[in-house]
Amino acid sequence: MSRIATANKNGIKFLVSHACRESFDWWENKYNNWESFTFEVFDKFLSRDMTYIDLGTFTGQTILYAAQKVKSAYGVDLDPEAYLACIGNVETNEYDNVKVENIAISSHDGEVGIEEERIGTSGCQMDPFSPPKVRSMTIESLMSLWGINKCDFLKMDIEGGEEFCLPHMKKFFRKYDPTFFLSVHTHLGATSDVIIEATESFKYVYDSSWNNVKDELKTIIDSRMFSHKNQDYLFTNTKQ
């Protein structure tokens, strides 16, 4: 019989039947302390009437948790192995409010290359120099694919891919006004200028200490250019 782990975080429990290079022991013993700010944001903002979109699901670390808090959850991951694992975990938990696609979020509809050696790791990313391998779509095309017309909360953790898709998303942010949680990867090619320009419609940007850093965001992002630590930010139009 295949192993099934039980993940338990902040009182939210679910089963994990499929993993990639993270172990079942990680799910059982380390997940509870992983990325505490991310889940603090989820607990503060997610509610039962929401449509949640998860860009960069990996094997389900965030969408399996969020699915228990929202009405509908949608996600994508460009890693084919991670996608299959995530789908397996969704099915194991019998979630009927979750849809996940093996798609890369991008500035265009088409195909993109990915780093083959990173497939199955949490660091799989787009590679413009590799042959096209994975379908790519814009955020608007994804919403059309899913048949949805609102987004209340958007989480993006795509290993530097934010540099490619964020410039296309300014109109999306203005139209749908989602709460936006972004994991920034300057060490993988994302730039502060692109991030700031794309998110200019948001009035507030909070760091993990709940400080509004909107006016200092460029300086803060650039000062942590070679590290991913403390590079998660919450963009919202509601003062906290």
Tab-separated table of C-alpha atoms in Angstrom:
chain	number	residue	atom	x	y	z
A	1	MET	CA	0.000	0.000	0.000
A	2	SER	CA	1.337	3.440	-0.916
A	3	ARG	CA	2.196	5.730	1.935
A	4	ILE	CA	-0.201	8.522	2.853
A	5	ALA	CA	0.935	11.355	5.092
A	6	THR	CA	-1.281	13.626	7.137
A	7	ALA	CA	-0.452	17.330	6.915
A	8	ASN	CA	-1.539	19.462	9.848
A	9	LYS	CA	-1.085	23.234	9.864
A	10	ASN	CA	-2.932	25.841	11.934
A	11	GLY	CA	-5.726	23.371	12.576
A	12	ILE	CA	-6.148	22.548	8.863
A	13	LYS	CA	-5.593	18.867	8.069
A	14	PHE	CA	-5.413	17.053	4.742
A	15	LEU	CA	-3.873	13.920	3.250
A	16	VAL	CA	-0.781	13.736	1.046
A	17	SER	CA	-0.555	10.684	-1.190
A	18	HIS	CA	1.831	12.060	-3.824
A	19	ALA	CA	5.133	13.904	-3.458
A	20	CYS	CA	8.009	14.845	-5.723
A	21	ARG	CA	11.416	15.451	-4.215
A	22	GLU	CA	10.012	16.667	-0.925
A	23	SER	CA	9.519	13.687	1.367
A	24	PHE	CA	6.459	12.480	3.217
A	25	ASP	CA	8.454	13.143	6.386
A	26	TRP	CA	8.667	16.806	5.312
A	27	TRP	CA	4.891	16.970	5.069
A	28	GLU	CA	4.452	15.389	8.481
A	29	ASN	CA	7.257	17.093	10.402
A	30	LYS	CA	8.269	20.332	8.656
A	31	TYR	CA	5.212	21.594	6.790
A	32	ASN	CA	3.681	22.919	10.008
A	33	ASN	CA	6.511	25.465	10.361
A	34	TRP	CA	6.977	26.231	6.657
A	35	GLU	CA	6.399	29.807	5.362
A	36	SER	CA	4.489	31.038	8.393
A	37	PHE	CA	3.785	34.474	6.872
A	38	THR	CA	2.073	32.920	3.839
A	39	PHE	CA	-0.391	31.045	6.019
A	40	GLU	CA	-0.857	33.952	8.375
A	41	VAL	CA	-2.053	35.879	5.329
A	42	PHE	CA	-4.296	33.004	4.253
A	43	ASP	CA	-5.898	32.788	7.698
A	44	LYS	CA	-6.443	36.537	7.769
A	45	PHE	CA	-7.835	37.034	4.263
A	46	LEU	CA	-9.382	33.850	2.878
A	47	SER	CA	-13.097	33.242	3.386
A	48	ARG	CA	-15.813	30.871	2.223
A	49	ASP	CA	-17.226	33.143	-0.482
A	50	MET	CA	-13.907	33.627	-2.288
A	51	THR	CA	-12.420	32.556	-5.586
A	52	TYR	CA	-8.746	31.786	-5.015
A	53	ILE	CA	-6.109	31.426	-7.759
A	54	ASP	CA	-2.772	29.753	-7.047
A	55	LEU	CA	0.002	30.357	-9.581
A	56	GLY	CA	2.723	27.855	-8.756
A	57	THR	CA	1.014	25.031	-6.873
A	58	PHE	CA	3.945	22.573	-6.834
A	59	THR	CA	2.481	19.434	-5.180
A	60	GLY	CA	-0.229	21.334	-3.323
A	61	GLN	CA	1.507	23.086	-0.418
A	62	THR	CA	-0.772	26.108	-0.560
A	63	ILE	CA	-3.806	25.125	-2.620
A	64	LEU	CA	-4.629	22.053	-0.485
A	65	TYR	CA	-4.741	24.347	2.556
A	66	ALA	CA	-6.585	27.223	0.884
A	67	ALA	CA	-9.217	24.893	-0.599
A	68	GLN	CA	-10.665	24.329	2.863
A	69	LYS	CA	-11.129	28.058	3.369
A	70	VAL	CA	-12.598	29.244	0.049
A	71	LYS	CA	-15.523	28.522	-2.250
A	72	SER	CA	-13.393	27.740	-5.317
A	73	ALA	CA	-9.667	27.213	-5.826
A	74	TYR	CA	-7.862	27.190	-9.159
A	75	GLY	CA	-4.188	26.587	-9.782
A	76	VAL	CA	-1.423	26.009	-12.313
A	77	ASP	CA	2.080	24.613	-12.268
A	78	LEU	CA	4.469	24.313	-15.198
A	79	ASP	CA	6.243	21.272	-13.730
A	80	PRO	CA	4.550	18.145	-15.174
A	81	GLU	CA	5.611	15.919	-12.271
A	82	ALA	CA	4.471	18.410	-9.633
A	83	TYR	CA	1.176	18.859	-11.474
A	84	LEU	CA	0.472	15.121	-11.430
A	85	ALA	CA	1.332	14.956	-7.724
A	86	CYS	CA	-0.930	17.914	-6.965
A	87	ILE	CA	-3.825	16.356	-8.898
A	88	GLY	CA	-3.268	13.110	-7.014
A	89	ASN	CA	-3.431	14.928	-3.688
A	90	VAL	CA	-6.580	16.803	-4.698
A	91	GLU	CA	-8.243	13.504	-5.608
A	92	THR	CA	-7.088	11.798	-2.402
A	93	ASN	CA	-8.755	14.544	-0.371
A	94	GLU	CA	-11.864	14.386	-2.552
A	95	TYR	CA	-11.908	18.147	-3.010
A	96	ASP	CA	-14.694	19.117	-5.379
A	97	ASN	CA	-13.855	22.826	-5.410
A	98	VAL	CA	-10.330	22.601	-6.880
A	99	LYS	CA	-9.085	22.653	-10.475
A	100	VAL	CA	-5.387	22.465	-11.383
A	101	GLU	CA	-3.748	22.683	-14.815
A	102	ASN	CA	-0.252	21.880	-16.140
A	103	ILE	CA	0.215	25.370	-17.572
A	104	ALA	CA	2.791	28.143	-17.240
A	105	ILE	CA	1.375	31.588	-16.483
A	106	SER	CA	2.894	33.954	-19.032
A	107	SER	CA	2.405	37.103	-21.086
A	108	HIS	CA	1.137	35.108	-24.062
A	109	ASP	CA	-0.774	31.993	-25.060
A	110	GLY	CA	1.491	29.373	-26.568
A	111	GLU	CA	4.277	27.184	-25.222
A	112	VAL	CA	7.382	27.736	-23.097
A	113	GLY	CA	10.501	25.782	-22.270
A	114	ILE	CA	11.334	24.651	-18.761
A	115	GLU	CA	14.535	23.609	-17.007
A	116	GLU	CA	14.520	19.838	-17.403
A	117	GLU	CA	16.927	19.148	-14.549
A	118	ARG	CA	14.645	20.927	-12.089
A	119	ILE	CA	11.492	18.978	-12.915
A	120	GLY	CA	10.148	17.494	-9.708
A	121	THR	CA	11.784	20.136	-7.525
A	122	SER	CA	10.261	23.252	-6.036
A	123	GLY	CA	12.606	25.286	-8.258
A	124	CYS	CA	11.341	24.297	-11.700
A	125	GLN	CA	11.127	27.431	-13.840
A	126	MET	CA	10.673	28.732	-17.358
A	127	ASP	CA	13.721	28.585	-19.599
A	128	PRO	CA	13.528	30.738	-22.764
A	129	PHE	CA	16.486	28.847	-24.247
A	130	SER	CA	14.914	25.374	-24.006
A	131	PRO	CA	12.571	23.895	-26.634
A	132	PRO	CA	8.889	24.568	-25.962
A	133	LYS	CA	7.510	21.890	-23.668
A	134	VAL	CA	4.647	23.269	-21.572
A	135	ARG	CA	1.523	25.168	-22.556
A	136	SER	CA	1.502	28.832	-21.521
A	137	MET	CA	-1.472	31.129	-20.982
A	138	THR	CA	-2.219	34.640	-19.808
A	139	ILE	CA	-4.206	35.152	-16.632
A	140	GLU	CA	-7.223	36.231	-18.697
A	141	SER	CA	-7.042	33.071	-20.809
A	142	LEU	CA	-6.827	30.973	-17.662
A	143	MET	CA	-9.961	32.588	-16.270
A	144	SER	CA	-11.726	31.919	-19.565
A	145	LEU	CA	-10.556	28.296	-19.486
A	146	TRP	CA	-12.004	27.893	-16.008
A	147	GLY	CA	-15.159	29.855	-16.804
A	148	ILE	CA	-14.737	32.309	-13.942
A	149	ASN	CA	-15.241	36.062	-13.869
A	150	LYS	CA	-13.757	37.044	-10.517
A	151	CYS	CA	-10.591	36.612	-8.508
A	152	ASP	CA	-10.628	37.553	-4.840
A	153	PHE	CA	-7.169	36.319	-3.880
A	154	LEU	CA	-4.179	35.621	-6.120
A	155	LYS	CA	-1.019	33.885	-4.905
A	156	MET	CA	2.058	33.831	-7.161
A	157	ASP	CA	5.196	31.803	-6.472
A	158	ILE	CA	6.735	30.962	-9.846
A	159	GLU	CA	10.499	30.989	-9.418
A	160	GLY	CA	11.376	34.166	-11.306
A	161	GLY	CA	8.592	33.782	-13.858
A	162	GLU	CA	6.987	36.886	-12.372
A	163	GLU	CA	9.345	38.858	-14.610
A	164	PHE	CA	7.591	37.438	-17.693
A	165	CYS	CA	3.932	37.583	-16.671
A	166	LEU	CA	3.563	40.585	-14.353
A	167	PRO	CA	3.991	43.258	-17.077
A	168	HIS	CA	0.876	41.812	-18.723
A	169	MET	CA	-1.199	41.843	-15.534
A	170	LYS	CA	-1.663	45.563	-14.803
A	171	LYS	CA	-5.148	45.611	-16.351
A	172	PHE	CA	-6.069	42.427	-14.510
A	173	PHE	CA	-5.184	43.965	-11.143
A	174	ARG	CA	-7.201	47.092	-11.888
A	175	LYS	CA	-10.233	45.171	-13.135
A	176	TYR	CA	-10.516	42.465	-10.471
A	177	ASP	CA	-8.779	44.129	-7.513
A	178	PRO	CA	-7.645	40.861	-5.891
A	179	THR	CA	-5.620	40.598	-2.742
A	180	PHE	CA	-2.229	39.635	-4.181
A	181	PHE	CA	0.425	37.608	-2.396
A	182	LEU	CA	3.746	37.552	-4.249
A	183	SER	CA	6.909	35.579	-3.630
A	184	VAL	CA	9.730	37.550	-5.267
A	185	HIS	CA	12.701	35.767	-6.853
A	186	THR	CA	15.258	38.414	-7.783
A	187	HIS	CA	17.987	35.775	-7.552
A	188	LEU	CA	16.223	34.014	-10.443
A	189	GLY	CA	15.787	37.082	-12.636
A	190	ALA	CA	12.835	39.062	-11.309
A	191	THR	CA	13.386	42.827	-11.100
A	192	SER	CA	11.991	45.402	-8.716
A	193	ASP	CA	11.084	47.790	-11.546
A	194	VAL	CA	8.777	45.248	-13.218
A	195	ILE	CA	7.149	44.315	-9.909
A	196	ILE	CA	6.523	47.903	-8.866
A	197	GLU	CA	5.152	49.026	-12.233
A	198	ALA	CA	2.807	46.041	-12.525
A	199	THR	CA	1.395	46.526	-9.021
A	200	GLU	CA	1.102	50.307	-9.027
A	201	SER	CA	-2.686	50.161	-8.556
A	202	PHE	CA	-2.341	48.726	-5.050
A	203	LYS	CA	-2.368	51.271	-2.220
A	204	TYR	CA	-0.565	49.125	0.365
A	205	VAL	CA	2.270	46.605	0.335
A	206	TYR	CA	2.949	44.669	3.539
A	207	ASP	CA	6.022	42.699	4.516
A	208	SER	CA	6.163	39.788	6.974
A	209	SER	CA	6.206	42.225	9.906
A	210	TRP	CA	3.000	43.847	8.615
A	211	ASN	CA	4.775	47.091	7.810
A	212	ASN	CA	3.457	49.032	4.828
A	213	VAL	CA	6.564	49.164	2.621
A	214	LYS	CA	5.014	50.488	-0.580
A	215	ASP	CA	7.188	53.617	-0.682
A	216	GLU	CA	10.374	51.663	0.102
A	217	LEU	CA	9.581	48.538	-1.908
A	218	LYS	CA	12.198	49.005	-4.618
A	219	THR	CA	14.974	49.566	-2.087
A	220	ILE	CA	13.893	46.581	-0.007
A	221	ILE	CA	13.617	44.203	-2.958
A	222	ASP	CA	16.972	45.278	-4.378
A	223	SER	CA	18.694	44.996	-0.998
A	224	ARG	CA	17.737	41.307	-0.912
A	225	MET	CA	18.582	40.656	-4.550
A	226	PHE	CA	20.711	37.593	-3.942
A	227	SER	CA	18.484	36.017	-1.316
A	228	HIS	CA	14.936	34.715	-1.347
A	229	LYS	CA	14.565	35.167	2.398
A	230	ASN	CA	11.885	37.652	3.456
A	231	GLN	CA	10.891	38.394	-0.128
A	232	ASP	CA	7.161	37.694	0.258
A	233	TYR	CA	4.815	40.672	-0.002
A	234	LEU	CA	1.093	41.269	0.363
A	235	PHE	CA	-0.468	43.788	-2.047
A	236	THR	CA	-3.896	45.120	-1.118
A	237	ASN	CA	-6.139	48.147	-1.299
A	238	THR	CA	-7.292	47.631	2.288
A	239	LYS	CA	-5.274	49.152	5.099
A	240	GLN	CA	-4.174	46.622	7.704
